[in-house]
Coordinates of C-alpha atoms and ligand atoms in Angstrom, one line a residue:
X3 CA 2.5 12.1 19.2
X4 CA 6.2 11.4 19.3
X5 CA 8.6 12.2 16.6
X6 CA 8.9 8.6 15.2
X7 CA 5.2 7.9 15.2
X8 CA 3.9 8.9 11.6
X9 CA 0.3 10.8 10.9
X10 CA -1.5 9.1 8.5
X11 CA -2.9 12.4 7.8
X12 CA 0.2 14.3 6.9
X13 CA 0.6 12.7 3.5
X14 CA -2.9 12.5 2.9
X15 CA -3.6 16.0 2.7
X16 CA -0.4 16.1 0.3
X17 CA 1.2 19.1 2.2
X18 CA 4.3 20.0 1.3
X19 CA 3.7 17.8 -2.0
X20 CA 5.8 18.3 -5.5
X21 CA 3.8 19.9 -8.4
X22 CA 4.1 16.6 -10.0
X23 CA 4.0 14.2 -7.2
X24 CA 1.9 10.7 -7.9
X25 CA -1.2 8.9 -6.2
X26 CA -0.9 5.2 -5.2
X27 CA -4.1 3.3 -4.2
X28 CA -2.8 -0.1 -2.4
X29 CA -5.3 -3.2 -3.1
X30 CA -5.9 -6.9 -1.7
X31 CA -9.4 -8.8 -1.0
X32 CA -10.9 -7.3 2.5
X33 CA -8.8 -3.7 2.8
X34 CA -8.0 -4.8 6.5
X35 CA -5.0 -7.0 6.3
X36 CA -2.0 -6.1 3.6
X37 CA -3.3 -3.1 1.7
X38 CA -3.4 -1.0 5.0
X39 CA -0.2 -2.4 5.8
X40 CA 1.3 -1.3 2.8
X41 CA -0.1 1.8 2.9
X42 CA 1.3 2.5 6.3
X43 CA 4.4 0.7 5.5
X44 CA 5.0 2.3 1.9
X45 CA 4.4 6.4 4.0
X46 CA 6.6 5.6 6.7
X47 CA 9.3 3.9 4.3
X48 CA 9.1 7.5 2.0
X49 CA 9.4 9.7 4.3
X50 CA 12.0 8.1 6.5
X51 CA 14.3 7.7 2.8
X52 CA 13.3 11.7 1.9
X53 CA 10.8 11.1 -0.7
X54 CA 8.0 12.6 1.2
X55 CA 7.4 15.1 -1.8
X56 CA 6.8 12.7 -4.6
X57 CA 3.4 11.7 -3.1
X58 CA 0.1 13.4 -2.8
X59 CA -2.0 10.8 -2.0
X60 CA -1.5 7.3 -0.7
X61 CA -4.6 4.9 -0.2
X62 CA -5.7 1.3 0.7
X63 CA -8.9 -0.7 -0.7
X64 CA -10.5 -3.6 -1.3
X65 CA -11.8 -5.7 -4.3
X66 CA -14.5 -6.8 -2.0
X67 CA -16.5 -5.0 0.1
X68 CA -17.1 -7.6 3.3
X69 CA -15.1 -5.4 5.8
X70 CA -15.8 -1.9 4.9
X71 CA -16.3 0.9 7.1
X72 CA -13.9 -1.6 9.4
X73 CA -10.5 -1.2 11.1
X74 CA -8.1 -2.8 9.8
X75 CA -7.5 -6.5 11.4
X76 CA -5.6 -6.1 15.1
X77 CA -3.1 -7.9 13.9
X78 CA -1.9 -5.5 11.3
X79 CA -2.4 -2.7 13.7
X80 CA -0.2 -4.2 15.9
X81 CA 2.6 -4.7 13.4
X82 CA 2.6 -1.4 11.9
X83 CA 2.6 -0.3 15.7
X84 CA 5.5 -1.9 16.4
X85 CA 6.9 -0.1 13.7
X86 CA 6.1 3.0 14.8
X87 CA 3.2 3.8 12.6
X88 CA -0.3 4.4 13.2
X89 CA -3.3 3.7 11.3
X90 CA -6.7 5.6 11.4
X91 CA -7.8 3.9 7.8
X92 CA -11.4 2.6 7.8
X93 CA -11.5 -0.2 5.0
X94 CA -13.5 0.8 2.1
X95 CA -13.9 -1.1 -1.7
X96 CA -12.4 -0.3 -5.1
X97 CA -14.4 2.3 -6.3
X98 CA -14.5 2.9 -10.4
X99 CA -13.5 6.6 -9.9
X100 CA -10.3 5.7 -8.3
X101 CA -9.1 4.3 -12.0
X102 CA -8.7 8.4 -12.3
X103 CA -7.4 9.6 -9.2
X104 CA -4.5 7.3 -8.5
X105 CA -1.5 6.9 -10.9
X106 CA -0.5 4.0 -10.0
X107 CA -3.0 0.7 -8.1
X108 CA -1.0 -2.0 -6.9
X109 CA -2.2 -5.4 -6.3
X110 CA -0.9 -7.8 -3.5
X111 CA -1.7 -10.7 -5.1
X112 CA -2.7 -12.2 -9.1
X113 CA -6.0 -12.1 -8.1
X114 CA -6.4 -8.8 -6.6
X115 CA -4.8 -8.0 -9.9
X116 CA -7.3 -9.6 -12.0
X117 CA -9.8 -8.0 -10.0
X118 CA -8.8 -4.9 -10.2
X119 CA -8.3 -5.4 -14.4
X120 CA -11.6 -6.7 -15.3
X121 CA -13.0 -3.2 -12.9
X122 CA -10.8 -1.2 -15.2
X123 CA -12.7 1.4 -17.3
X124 CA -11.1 1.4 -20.8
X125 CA -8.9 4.6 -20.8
X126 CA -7.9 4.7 -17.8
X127 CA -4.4 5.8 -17.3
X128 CA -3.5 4.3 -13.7
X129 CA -1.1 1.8 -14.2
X130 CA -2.2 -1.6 -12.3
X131 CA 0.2 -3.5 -11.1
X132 CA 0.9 -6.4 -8.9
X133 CA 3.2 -4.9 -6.2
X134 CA 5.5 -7.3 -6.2
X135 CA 6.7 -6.5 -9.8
X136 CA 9.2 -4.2 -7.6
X137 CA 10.6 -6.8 -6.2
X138 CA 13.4 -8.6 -7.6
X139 CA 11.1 -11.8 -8.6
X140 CA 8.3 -9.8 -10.4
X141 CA 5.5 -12.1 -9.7
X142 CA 6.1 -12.4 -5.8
X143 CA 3.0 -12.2 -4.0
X144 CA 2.1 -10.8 -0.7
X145 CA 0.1 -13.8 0.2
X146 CA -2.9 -13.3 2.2
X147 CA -2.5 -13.9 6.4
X148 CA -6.2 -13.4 7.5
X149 CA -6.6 -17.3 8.4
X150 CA -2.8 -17.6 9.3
X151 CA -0.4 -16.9 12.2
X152 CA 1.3 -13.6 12.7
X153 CA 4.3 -14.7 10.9
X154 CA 2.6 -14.4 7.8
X155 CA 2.1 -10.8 8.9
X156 CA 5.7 -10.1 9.7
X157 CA 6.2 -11.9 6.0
X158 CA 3.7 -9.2 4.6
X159 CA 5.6 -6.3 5.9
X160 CA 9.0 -7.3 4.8
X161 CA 7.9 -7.9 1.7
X162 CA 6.2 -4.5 1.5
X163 CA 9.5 -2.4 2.8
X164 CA 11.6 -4.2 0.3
X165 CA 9.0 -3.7 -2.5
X166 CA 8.5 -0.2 -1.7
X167 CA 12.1 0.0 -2.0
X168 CA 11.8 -1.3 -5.5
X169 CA 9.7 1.4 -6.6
X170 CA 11.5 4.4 -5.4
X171 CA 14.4 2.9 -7.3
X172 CA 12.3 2.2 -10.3
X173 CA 10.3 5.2 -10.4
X174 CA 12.2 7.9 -9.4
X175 CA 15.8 6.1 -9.7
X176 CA 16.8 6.5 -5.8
X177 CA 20.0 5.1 -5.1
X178 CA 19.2 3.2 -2.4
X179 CA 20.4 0.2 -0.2
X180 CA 18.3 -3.2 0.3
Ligands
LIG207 P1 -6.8 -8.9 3.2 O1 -7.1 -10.2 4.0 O2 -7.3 -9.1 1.8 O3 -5.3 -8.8 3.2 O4 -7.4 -7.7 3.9 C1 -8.4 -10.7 4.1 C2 -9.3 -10.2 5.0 C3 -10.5 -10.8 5.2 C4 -10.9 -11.8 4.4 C5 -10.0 -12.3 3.4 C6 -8.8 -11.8 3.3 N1 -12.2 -12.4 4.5 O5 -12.4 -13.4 3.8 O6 -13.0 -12.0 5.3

C-alpha cells in the first residue's frame, strides 16, 4: 500500500489511541453512499491534520437495512479513491447497542436525524447530531446522491472535509484553516 493510501483498519483497531479518545458512528438511509464517505473522509482528514489519537473508533450505518452486508455504492468508492482512501466497509443498519458504544452519531441529513432519535434508548449518552451542525450553517444537509449524478458526490465530500473540519475545531479546539 503506498504511503498516502489510508487503512481503514488502522483506526479501527484504535492503536496508538489517547486514553480518552472518542467513538463516532456516521449515519444516512442505505450505509453505501455518504456515511461511508464520511467515515473514510472524516479518518483520512484526522490523521492528515494530527489528530489520529483522539479517535478509537470511527463507523458508518444505516437507518435502514436494504443494502446491508453491501459495498458501498461504486460511485463513492471511486471518490474516496481519488482521494487516496480506501474502503473495505460492508454496509450494516443502526443497531440499538451502538447508542453505548459511540460518543457521538452524526446524521447526514433531518431525517436520518429523526431516525436515529426516535431509535434512541432513554439514557443514552451519545450525542446525535446532524453533521452538518459543524458547519458554519448548522442545519446544512449532506443531501442524498443515490438517484443523482456524481456531482452530488463530489458536493457530499466537500461538505464532509469542511464539516469534519468543524468538529476538530469544536471539539477539541484545533486551530485550523478552512
Ligand atoms: P445513502 O444513499 O443513504 O447515502 O447510502 C442511499 C442509498 C440507497 C438508497 C437510498 C439512499 N435506496 O433507496 O436504496
Amino acid at each position: 500500500m503506498s504511503s498516502s493510501r489510508v487503512a481503514v483498519e488502522d483506526l479501527d483497531a484504535g492503536m496508538h489511541a489517547d486514553e480518552d479518545a472518542i467513538n463516532v458512528l456516521f449515519v444516512c438511509l442505505g450505509n453505501i453512499c455518504r456515511s461511508p464517505m464520511a467515515e473514510g473522509a472524516f479518518r483520512r482528514t484526522v490523521q492528515q491534520l494530527g489528530f489520529k489519537n483522539k479517535f478509537r473508533r470511527i463507523d458508518s450505518c444505516g437507518t435502514a437495512s436494504y443494502h446491508s452486508g453491501e459495498r458501498p455504492d461504486p460511485r463513492t468508492v471511486q471518490l474516496l479513491a481519488k482521494h487516496g482512501i480506501h474502503t473495505s466497509h460492508l454496509a450494516r443498519q443502526l443497531a440499538t447497542s451502538d447508542f453505548n458504544d459511540f460518543d457521538y452519531i452524526l446524521a447526514m441529513d433531518d431525517a436520518n436525524l429523526r431516525d436515529i432519535t426516535s431509535a434512541q434508548p432513554k439514557g443514552s449518552g451519545a450525542k446525535v447530531m446532524l453533521f452538518g451542525n459543524f458547519g458554519v450553517n448548522k442545519s446544512e444537509q449532506i443531501q442524498d446522491p443515490y438517484y443523482g449524478g456524481q456531482a452530488g458526490f463530489d458536493r457530499n465530500y466537500a461538505q464532509i472535509v469542511r464539516f469534519t473540519k468543524g468538529f476538530l475545531r469544536e471539539v477539541f479546539g484545533a486551530d485550523i484553516d478552512e
